[in-house]
Amino acid sequence: MAAALILFFILIAAVLGWLAIQNGSYHISRSRIIKTSPEVAFEAVSDFKTWPEWTPWLAHERDCKIDYSDTTKTEGSWYSWNGKIIGAGKMTHDKFTAPNQIESRIEFLRPMRSKSDVYWKFNPVEGGTEVTWGMRGKMPFFFRWMAAKMDQWVGKDYEIGLNNLAMTLNDNSNAFDLSFDGLIESPAQYYISTAFSGTFAELPNAMQKAYPELMAAVEDNELDVAGEPFTLYNKVNIKKDFLSCDIAVPVSNKTNIDGFTNAILPARTYSRTTLKGDYTNLELAWHSAFSNLRMNKLRFHWKHPILERYITNPRTSEGMELVTYLDIPLK
């Protein structure tokens, strides 16, 4: 017992010592060129009443309680949020340098207390305005280990927010939209598929080759397609740029076609996110899908594959006409 206590205190001391030498500071910054003037972009960001239209986090909880100061676009203006899913906090404008820069501060109250400095820069460039959204801060002592991950966790949200801001300012270049559809029950489904393993860059060409072959096999064997084509992602490693997946077409009956995997996708419960927009935005869409999962305290069943279901045909649709369902299996 005494030895166990000594070991416990040694471990605690080691953890505290490790935390003590961590800097805990972080700096996140993302930029995007928006086809508008600095004055118009500055006006939109300076007015907190516009934020619900484009801030990425409120999309996860549309009925979140929002409060504003009496004036919403002057130095000292603020807005606050209080939600069951996204937590609670407050943003305050500290200094305007119109139309080039905004300095603000953000205070998080839930799920964790912390404060950070937020800034915006609006730089005129050829074709519009380079809009930069940044945040600097320092994590509380016991959360210093999170500082190194902040850019990875929050940076993609900033990219989504800048896209949304561009759309509110009528810049629809590579526009996309995300919606969170909640839980869906997917019935069992027969399918035929072909396997792929490789890099993310190699996947589009593999799909362009696989789907015509799959559809030809369906036609040659006089099968009926029973829904939209999909991809089953079995392994995904972003750091190593590697994935393995099954590129699939659902069919109405059990079959056995040489050269293809013939299988059944069991009935399961999924958390669904819908992407409207080009496939180049799938990485951001998956980031948001898993963020939504965590916010709703749902558990990913990692032993089952995640799915992309392609609702519209990329040969006849483009831009926001492209619709993809992102389905995450749940425990």
mmCIF file of C-alpha atoms in Angstrom:
data_model
loop_
_atom_site.group_PDB
_atom_site.id
_atom_site.type_symbol
_atom_site.label_atom_id
_atom_site.label_comp_id
_atom_site.label_asym_id
_atom_site.label_seq_id
_atom_site.Cartn_x
_atom_site.Cartn_y
_atom_site.Cartn_z
ATOM 1 C CA MET A 1 0.000 0.000 0.000
ATOM 2 C CA ALA A 2 2.768 2.427 0.943
ATOM 3 C CA ALA A 3 4.664 1.585 -2.246
ATOM 4 C CA ALA A 4 1.539 2.223 -4.319
ATOM 5 C CA LEU A 5 1.029 5.627 -2.673
ATOM 6 C CA ILE A 6 4.655 6.568 -3.269
ATOM 7 C CA LEU A 7 4.340 5.578 -6.937
ATOM 8 C CA PHE A 8 1.107 7.571 -7.209
ATOM 9 C CA PHE A 9 2.706 10.739 -5.818
ATOM 10 C CA ILE A 10 5.747 10.265 -8.063
ATOM 11 C CA LEU A 11 3.450 10.095 -11.087
ATOM 12 C CA ILE A 12 1.548 13.192 -9.951
ATOM 13 C CA ALA A 13 4.822 15.061 -9.437
ATOM 14 C CA ALA A 14 6.020 13.987 -12.874
ATOM 15 C CA VAL A 15 2.819 15.213 -14.530
ATOM 16 C CA LEU A 16 2.934 18.546 -12.685
ATOM 17 C CA GLY A 17 6.597 18.942 -13.574
ATOM 18 C CA TRP A 18 5.863 18.242 -17.225
ATOM 19 C CA LEU A 19 2.997 20.757 -17.230
ATOM 20 C CA ALA A 20 5.225 23.352 -15.559
ATOM 21 C CA ILE A 21 7.702 23.307 -18.451
ATOM 22 C CA GLN A 22 4.990 23.551 -21.121
ATOM 23 C CA ASN A 23 4.601 27.033 -22.533
ATOM 24 C CA GLY A 24 0.835 26.759 -22.912
ATOM 25 C CA SER A 25 0.659 29.619 -25.426
ATOM 26 C CA TYR A 26 -1.079 29.265 -28.777
ATOM 27 C CA HIS A 27 -1.640 31.346 -31.896
ATOM 28 C CA ILE A 28 -4.204 30.440 -34.542
ATOM 29 C CA SER A 29 -4.527 32.319 -37.827
ATOM 30 C CA ARG A 30 -6.353 31.687 -41.101
ATOM 31 C CA SER A 31 -6.742 33.907 -44.163
ATOM 32 C CA ARG A 32 -8.941 33.987 -47.230
ATOM 33 C CA ILE A 33 -9.375 36.372 -50.146
ATOM 34 C CA ILE A 34 -12.983 37.570 -50.330
ATOM 35 C CA LYS A 35 -14.301 39.357 -53.394
ATOM 36 C CA THR A 36 -15.285 42.572 -51.678
ATOM 37 C CA SER A 37 -13.717 45.775 -50.371
ATOM 38 C CA PRO A 38 -12.020 46.105 -46.963
ATOM 39 C CA GLU A 39 -14.766 48.546 -45.961
ATOM 40 C CA VAL A 40 -17.557 46.046 -46.623
ATOM 41 C CA ALA A 41 -15.730 43.165 -44.913
ATOM 42 C CA PHE A 42 -14.874 45.368 -41.922
ATOM 43 C CA GLU A 43 -18.491 46.495 -41.601
ATOM 44 C CA ALA A 44 -19.761 42.901 -41.583
ATOM 45 C CA VAL A 45 -17.311 41.601 -38.977
ATOM 46 C CA SER A 46 -17.580 44.660 -36.739
ATOM 47 C CA ASP A 47 -21.355 44.173 -36.355
ATOM 48 C CA PHE A 48 -22.033 41.306 -33.948
ATOM 49 C CA LYS A 49 -25.583 41.024 -35.325
ATOM 50 C CA THR A 50 -24.078 39.403 -38.457
ATOM 51 C CA TRP A 51 -22.126 36.748 -36.560
ATOM 52 C CA PRO A 52 -24.907 34.134 -36.254
ATOM 53 C CA GLU A 53 -25.035 34.078 -40.073
ATOM 54 C CA TRP A 54 -21.464 32.867 -40.486
ATOM 55 C CA THR A 55 -19.769 31.858 -37.216
ATOM 56 C CA PRO A 56 -19.110 28.096 -37.491
ATOM 57 C CA TRP A 57 -20.013 27.087 -33.930
ATOM 58 C CA LEU A 58 -23.572 28.396 -33.803
ATOM 59 C CA ALA A 59 -24.395 26.048 -36.700
ATOM 60 C CA HIS A 60 -24.144 23.205 -34.181
ATOM 61 C CA GLU A 61 -26.891 24.723 -32.004
ATOM 62 C CA ARG A 62 -29.248 26.989 -33.930
ATOM 63 C CA ASP A 63 -31.446 27.689 -30.899
ATOM 64 C CA CYS A 64 -28.532 28.735 -28.675
ATOM 65 C CA LYS A 65 -29.389 31.773 -26.525
ATOM 66 C CA ILE A 66 -27.686 34.916 -27.894
ATOM 67 C CA ASP A 67 -27.542 38.308 -26.156
ATOM 68 C CA TYR A 68 -26.138 41.602 -27.459
ATOM 69 C CA SER A 69 -25.047 44.929 -26.041
ATOM 70 C CA ASP A 70 -27.262 47.936 -26.867
ATOM 71 C CA THR A 71 -24.951 48.821 -29.750
ATOM 72 C CA THR A 72 -23.401 45.960 -31.702
ATOM 73 C CA LYS A 73 -20.773 47.553 -33.958
ATOM 74 C CA THR A 74 -18.729 49.961 -31.859
ATOM 75 C CA GLU A 75 -15.745 49.661 -29.558
ATOM 76 C CA GLY A 76 -17.035 48.102 -26.346
ATOM 77 C CA SER A 77 -19.846 46.216 -28.097
ATOM 78 C CA TRP A 78 -20.305 42.595 -27.107
ATOM 79 C CA TYR A 79 -22.335 39.510 -27.732
ATOM 80 C CA SER A 80 -22.691 36.409 -25.573
ATOM 81 C CA TRP A 81 -23.863 32.869 -26.141
ATOM 82 C CA ASN A 82 -25.255 30.292 -23.750
ATOM 83 C CA GLY A 83 -25.946 26.876 -25.195
ATOM 84 C CA LYS A 84 -26.402 23.329 -24.005
ATOM 85 C CA ILE A 85 -24.172 21.987 -26.781
ATOM 86 C CA ILE A 86 -21.612 24.673 -27.652
ATOM 87 C CA GLY A 87 -21.112 26.013 -24.135
ATOM 88 C CA ALA A 88 -21.132 29.638 -23.007
ATOM 89 C CA GLY A 89 -18.960 32.692 -23.492
ATOM 90 C CA LYS A 90 -18.685 36.338 -24.467
ATOM 91 C CA MET A 91 -16.910 38.331 -27.179
ATOM 92 C CA THR A 92 -16.116 42.053 -26.808
ATOM 93 C CA HIS A 93 -14.737 44.522 -29.368
ATOM 94 C CA ASP A 94 -11.819 46.473 -27.857
ATOM 95 C CA LYS A 95 -10.382 48.536 -30.709
ATOM 96 C CA PHE A 96 -11.294 49.438 -34.287
ATOM 97 C CA THR A 97 -8.799 50.651 -36.870
ATOM 98 C CA ALA A 98 -11.243 51.061 -39.739
ATOM 99 C CA PRO A 99 -11.205 49.546 -42.259
ATOM 100 C CA ASN A 100 -8.017 47.581 -41.615
ATOM 101 C CA GLN A 101 -8.182 45.869 -38.226
ATOM 102 C CA ILE A 102 -10.402 44.802 -35.337
ATOM 103 C CA GLU A 103 -9.082 43.787 -31.921
ATOM 104 C CA SER A 104 -11.392 41.843 -29.618
ATOM 105 C CA ARG A 105 -11.279 39.556 -26.619
ATOM 106 C CA ILE A 106 -13.140 36.338 -26.030
ATOM 107 C CA GLU A 107 -14.017 34.803 -22.686
ATOM 108 C CA PHE A 108 -15.062 31.157 -22.538
ATOM 109 C CA LEU A 109 -17.202 30.205 -19.541
ATOM 110 C CA ARG A 110 -18.212 26.654 -20.497
ATOM 111 C CA PRO A 111 -17.082 23.940 -20.945
ATOM 112 C CA MET A 112 -13.793 25.459 -19.734
ATOM 113 C CA ARG A 113 -12.895 28.918 -18.437
ATOM 114 C CA SER A 114 -10.264 30.758 -20.480
ATOM 115 C CA LYS A 115 -9.608 34.112 -22.151
ATOM 116 C CA SER A 116 -7.998 34.913 -25.497
ATOM 117 C CA ASP A 117 -7.295 37.867 -27.766
ATOM 118 C CA VAL A 118 -8.993 37.786 -31.165
ATOM 119 C CA TYR A 119 -8.012 39.913 -34.139
ATOM 120 C CA TRP A 120 -9.149 40.565 -37.689
ATOM 121 C CA LYS A 121 -7.132 42.118 -40.512
ATOM 122 C CA PHE A 122 -8.507 43.388 -43.821
ATOM 123 C CA ASN A 123 -5.816 43.850 -46.460
ATOM 124 C CA PRO A 124 -6.730 45.060 -49.980
ATOM 125 C CA VAL A 125 -5.348 42.748 -52.672
ATOM 126 C CA GLU A 126 -5.952 42.119 -56.334
ATOM 127 C CA GLY A 127 -9.402 40.605 -56.665
ATOM 128 C CA GLY A 128 -10.723 41.681 -53.284
ATOM 129 C CA THR A 129 -9.665 41.677 -49.642
ATOM 130 C CA GLU A 130 -7.429 39.275 -47.777
ATOM 131 C CA VAL A 131 -9.354 38.675 -44.545
ATOM 132 C CA THR A 132 -7.325 37.241 -41.662
ATOM 133 C CA TRP A 133 -8.943 35.820 -38.533
ATOM 134 C CA GLY A 134 -6.616 35.098 -35.622
ATOM 135 C CA MET A 135 -6.586 34.269 -31.931
ATOM 136 C CA ARG A 136 -3.828 34.316 -29.306
ATOM 137 C CA GLY A 137 -3.985 33.012 -25.793
ATOM 138 C CA LYS A 138 -2.577 30.822 -23.077
ATOM 139 C CA MET A 139 -4.196 27.685 -21.721
ATOM 140 C CA PRO A 140 -4.874 27.303 -17.972
ATOM 141 C CA PHE A 141 -2.156 25.355 -16.141
ATOM 142 C CA PHE A 142 -3.842 21.937 -16.163
ATOM 143 C CA PHE A 143 -4.744 22.329 -19.857
ATOM 144 C CA ARG A 144 -1.352 23.474 -21.164
ATOM 145 C CA TRP A 145 -0.995 20.169 -22.990
ATOM 146 C CA MET A 146 -3.839 21.298 -25.278
ATOM 147 C CA ALA A 147 -1.988 24.373 -26.586
ATOM 148 C CA ALA A 148 -0.082 22.457 -29.267
ATOM 149 C CA LYS A 149 -3.373 21.082 -30.623
ATOM 150 C CA MET A 150 -5.288 24.366 -30.731
ATOM 151 C CA ASP A 151 -4.314 25.235 -34.302
ATOM 152 C CA GLN A 152 -5.397 21.789 -35.484
ATOM 153 C CA TRP A 153 -8.674 21.894 -33.543
ATOM 154 C CA VAL A 154 -9.739 25.498 -34.150
ATOM 155 C CA GLY A 155 -7.992 26.350 -37.422
ATOM 156 C CA LYS A 156 -10.422 24.356 -39.544
ATOM 157 C CA ASP A 157 -13.356 26.053 -37.795
ATOM 158 C CA TYR A 158 -11.844 29.392 -38.798
ATOM 159 C CA GLU A 159 -11.607 28.188 -42.412
ATOM 160 C CA ILE A 160 -15.284 27.222 -42.333
ATOM 161 C CA GLY A 161 -16.184 30.572 -40.764
ATOM 162 C CA LEU A 162 -14.275 32.507 -43.433
ATOM 163 C CA ASN A 163 -16.114 30.548 -46.125
ATOM 164 C CA ASN A 164 -19.442 31.381 -44.474
ATOM 165 C CA LEU A 165 -18.449 35.048 -44.183
ATOM 166 C CA ALA A 166 -17.547 35.129 -47.878
ATOM 167 C CA MET A 167 -20.951 33.693 -48.770
ATOM 168 C CA THR A 168 -22.781 36.322 -46.689
ATOM 169 C CA LEU A 169 -20.806 38.920 -48.661
ATOM 170 C CA ASN A 170 -21.951 37.338 -51.957
ATOM 171 C CA ASP A 171 -18.628 35.691 -52.767
ATOM 172 C CA ASN A 172 -19.617 32.151 -53.717
ATOM 173 C CA SER A 173 -16.283 30.986 -55.098
ATOM 174 C CA ASN A 174 -15.925 27.385 -53.874
ATOM 175 C CA ALA A 175 -18.928 27.914 -51.603
ATOM 176 C CA PHE A 176 -20.130 25.086 -49.394
ATOM 177 C CA ASP A 177 -22.702 24.563 -46.676
ATOM 178 C CA LEU A 178 -22.825 22.156 -43.738
ATOM 179 C CA SER A 179 -25.884 20.968 -41.840
ATOM 180 C CA PHE A 180 -26.134 18.566 -38.926
ATOM 181 C CA ASP A 181 -29.042 16.191 -39.324
ATOM 182 C CA GLY A 182 -28.807 14.268 -36.062
ATOM 183 C CA LEU A 183 -29.265 10.516 -35.718
ATOM 184 C CA ILE A 184 -30.441 8.354 -38.603
ATOM 185 C CA GLU A 185 -31.302 4.665 -38.735
ATOM 186 C CA SER A 186 -29.830 3.014 -41.812
ATOM 187 C CA PRO A 187 -31.329 -0.349 -42.874
ATOM 188 C CA ALA A 188 -29.186 -3.299 -43.933
ATOM 189 C CA GLN A 189 -27.927 -2.968 -47.496
ATOM 190 C CA TYR A 190 -26.357 -5.325 -50.032
ATOM 191 C CA TYR A 191 -23.519 -3.878 -52.071
ATOM 192 C CA ILE A 192 -20.674 -4.674 -54.422
ATOM 193 C CA SER A 193 -17.364 -2.888 -54.004
ATOM 194 C CA THR A 194 -13.724 -2.634 -54.938
ATOM 195 C CA ALA A 195 -10.982 -1.958 -52.402
ATOM 196 C CA PHE A 196 -8.535 0.939 -52.420
ATOM 197 C CA SER A 197 -5.494 1.671 -50.266
ATOM 198 C CA GLY A 198 -3.261 4.680 -50.824
ATOM 199 C CA THR A 199 -2.927 8.420 -50.344
ATOM 200 C CA PHE A 200 -5.710 10.985 -50.224
ATOM 201 C CA ALA A 201 -4.479 12.487 -53.510
ATOM 202 C CA GLU A 202 -4.791 9.110 -55.252
ATOM 203 C CA LEU A 203 -8.375 8.485 -54.143
ATOM 204 C CA PRO A 204 -10.264 10.687 -56.686
ATOM 205 C CA ASN A 205 -8.646 8.908 -59.651
ATOM 206 C CA ALA A 206 -9.364 5.546 -58.039
ATOM 207 C CA MET A 207 -13.030 6.510 -57.703
ATOM 208 C CA GLN A 208 -13.239 7.744 -61.296
ATOM 209 C CA LYS A 209 -11.970 4.343 -62.397
ATOM 210 C CA ALA A 210 -13.941 2.214 -59.936
ATOM 211 C CA TYR A 211 -17.478 3.548 -60.283
ATOM 212 C CA PRO A 212 -17.841 2.950 -64.057
ATOM 213 C CA GLU A 213 -16.508 -0.581 -63.524
ATOM 214 C CA LEU A 214 -18.968 -1.175 -60.684
ATOM 215 C CA MET A 215 -21.908 0.166 -62.684
ATOM 216 C CA ALA A 216 -20.923 -1.970 -65.683
ATOM 217 C CA ALA A 217 -20.830 -5.049 -63.432
ATOM 218 C CA VAL A 218 -24.290 -4.189 -62.100
ATOM 219 C CA GLU A 219 -25.660 -3.847 -65.636
ATOM 220 C CA ASP A 220 -23.946 -6.985 -66.969
ATOM 221 C CA ASN A 221 -25.408 -9.046 -64.126
ATOM 222 C CA GLU A 222 -28.879 -7.505 -64.509
ATOM 223 C CA LEU A 223 -28.931 -6.134 -60.975
ATOM 224 C CA ASP A 224 -30.875 -3.145 -59.687
ATOM 225 C CA VAL A 225 -29.027 -0.262 -58.051
ATOM 226 C CA ALA A 226 -30.619 0.220 -54.624
ATOM 227 C CA GLY A 227 -29.590 3.753 -53.695
ATOM 228 C CA GLU A 228 -26.691 6.134 -54.005
ATOM 229 C CA PRO A 229 -23.042 5.024 -54.336
ATOM 230 C CA PHE A 230 -20.933 5.306 -51.213
ATOM 231 C CA THR A 231 -17.457 4.846 -49.781
ATOM 232 C CA LEU A 232 -16.704 2.848 -46.643
ATOM 233 C CA TYR A 233 -13.595 4.234 -44.933
ATOM 234 C CA ASN A 234 -11.977 1.443 -42.940
ATOM 235 C CA LYS A 235 -8.713 3.154 -41.957
ATOM 236 C CA VAL A 236 -7.816 6.842 -42.130
ATOM 237 C CA ASN A 237 -4.460 8.271 -41.035
ATOM 238 C CA ILE A 238 -4.160 11.954 -41.898
ATOM 239 C CA LYS A 239 -0.647 12.308 -40.458
ATOM 240 C CA LYS A 240 0.682 9.458 -42.586
ATOM 241 C CA ASP A 241 -1.467 10.447 -45.595
ATOM 242 C CA PHE A 242 -2.927 6.959 -45.847
ATOM 243 C CA LEU A 243 -6.393 5.484 -46.092
ATOM 244 C CA SER A 244 -8.051 2.202 -46.972
ATOM 245 C CA CYS A 245 -11.628 2.073 -48.150
ATOM 246 C CA ASP A 246 -14.239 0.183 -50.140
ATOM 247 C CA ILE A 247 -15.755 2.034 -53.097
ATOM 248 C CA ALA A 248 -19.289 0.673 -53.297
ATOM 249 C CA VAL A 249 -22.594 0.578 -55.143
ATOM 250 C CA PRO A 250 -25.712 -0.683 -53.291
ATOM 251 C CA VAL A 251 -27.702 -3.435 -54.995
ATOM 252 C CA SER A 252 -31.143 -4.861 -54.314
ATOM 253 C CA ASN A 253 -30.170 -8.522 -53.961
ATOM 254 C CA LYS A 254 -27.381 -10.650 -52.598
ATOM 255 C CA THR A 255 -24.995 -11.490 -55.410
ATOM 256 C CA ASN A 256 -21.620 -12.963 -56.266
ATOM 257 C CA ILE A 257 -19.701 -11.159 -59.003
ATOM 258 C CA ASP A 258 -16.145 -12.240 -59.701
ATOM 259 C CA GLY A 259 -13.539 -9.546 -59.184
ATOM 260 C CA PHE A 260 -15.614 -7.562 -56.692
ATOM 261 C CA THR A 261 -16.430 -7.786 -53.000
ATOM 262 C CA ASN A 262 -20.035 -8.857 -52.499
ATOM 263 C CA ALA A 263 -21.229 -8.009 -48.997
ATOM 264 C CA ILE A 264 -23.944 -6.594 -46.777
ATOM 265 C CA LEU A 265 -23.756 -3.397 -44.761
ATOM 266 C CA PRO A 266 -25.574 -4.162 -41.480
ATOM 267 C CA ALA A 267 -28.338 -1.926 -40.160
ATOM 268 C CA ARG A 268 -26.791 0.744 -37.931
ATOM 269 C CA THR A 269 -27.366 4.074 -36.224
ATOM 270 C CA TYR A 270 -25.340 6.972 -37.595
ATOM 271 C CA SER A 271 -24.771 10.631 -36.837
ATOM 272 C CA ARG A 272 -25.276 12.403 -40.163
ATOM 273 C CA THR A 273 -23.766 15.614 -41.517
ATOM 274 C CA THR A 274 -24.716 16.951 -44.953
ATOM 275 C CA LEU A 275 -22.215 18.738 -47.185
ATOM 276 C CA LYS A 276 -23.472 20.830 -50.087
ATOM 277 C CA GLY A 277 -20.468 21.767 -52.187
ATOM 278 C CA ASP A 278 -17.374 20.489 -53.922
ATOM 279 C CA TYR A 279 -15.592 17.365 -52.706
ATOM 280 C CA THR A 280 -12.489 19.456 -51.974
ATOM 281 C CA ASN A 281 -14.342 20.567 -48.833
ATOM 282 C CA LEU A 282 -14.770 17.049 -47.451
ATOM 283 C CA GLU A 283 -11.865 17.388 -45.006
ATOM 284 C CA LEU A 284 -13.511 20.412 -43.379
ATOM 285 C CA ALA A 285 -16.867 18.639 -43.443
ATOM 286 C CA TRP A 286 -15.475 15.598 -41.613
ATOM 287 C CA HIS A 287 -13.826 17.896 -39.070
ATOM 288 C CA SER A 288 -17.214 19.474 -38.352
ATOM 289 C CA ALA A 289 -18.972 16.110 -38.307
ATOM 290 C CA PHE A 290 -16.699 14.771 -35.573
ATOM 291 C CA SER A 291 -16.866 18.098 -33.698
ATOM 292 C CA ASN A 292 -20.644 17.804 -33.691
ATOM 293 C CA LEU A 293 -20.332 14.255 -32.382
ATOM 294 C CA ARG A 294 -18.203 15.413 -29.433
ATOM 295 C CA MET A 295 -20.430 18.400 -28.663
ATOM 296 C CA ASN A 296 -23.461 16.119 -28.462
ATOM 297 C CA LYS A 297 -21.522 13.624 -26.312
ATOM 298 C CA LEU A 298 -22.080 10.799 -28.795
ATOM 299 C CA ARG A 299 -19.643 7.897 -29.054
ATOM 300 C CA PHE A 300 -18.022 6.919 -32.339
ATOM 301 C CA HIS A 301 -18.021 3.149 -32.941
ATOM 302 C CA TRP A 302 -14.473 3.069 -34.286
ATOM 303 C CA LYS A 303 -14.640 -0.629 -35.168
ATOM 304 C CA HIS A 304 -17.138 0.178 -37.935
ATOM 305 C CA PRO A 305 -16.344 2.199 -41.086
ATOM 306 C CA ILE A 306 -17.426 5.784 -41.594
ATOM 307 C CA LEU A 307 -19.417 6.448 -44.777
ATOM 308 C CA GLU A 308 -19.650 9.020 -47.526
ATOM 309 C CA ARG A 309 -22.874 8.736 -49.521
ATOM 310 C CA TYR A 310 -22.902 10.602 -52.848
ATOM 311 C CA ILE A 311 -26.465 11.831 -53.289
ATOM 312 C CA THR A 312 -25.952 13.725 -56.544
ATOM 313 C CA ASN A 313 -23.942 12.771 -59.621
ATOM 314 C CA PRO A 314 -20.711 14.801 -60.014
ATOM 315 C CA ARG A 315 -20.991 14.394 -63.790
ATOM 316 C CA THR A 316 -24.261 16.321 -63.878
ATOM 317 C CA SER A 317 -23.929 18.495 -60.763
ATOM 318 C CA GLU A 318 -21.357 20.971 -59.537
ATOM 319 C CA GLY A 319 -20.761 23.456 -56.751
ATOM 320 C CA MET A 320 -23.561 23.653 -54.196
ATOM 321 C CA GLU A 321 -25.601 21.177 -56.258
ATOM 322 C CA LEU A 322 -23.258 18.421 -55.077
ATOM 323 C CA VAL A 323 -24.733 16.764 -51.985
ATOM 324 C CA THR A 324 -22.805 14.310 -49.793
ATOM 325 C CA TYR A 325 -23.931 12.604 -46.596
ATOM 326 C CA LEU A 326 -21.240 11.944 -43.981
ATOM 327 C CA ASP A 327 -22.341 9.140 -41.676
ATOM 328 C CA ILE A 328 -20.490 8.263 -38.450
ATOM 329 C CA PRO A 329 -21.460 4.936 -36.807
ATOM 330 C CA LEU A 330 -22.401 5.162 -33.139
ATOM 331 C CA LYS A 331 -22.019 2.868 -30.163
#
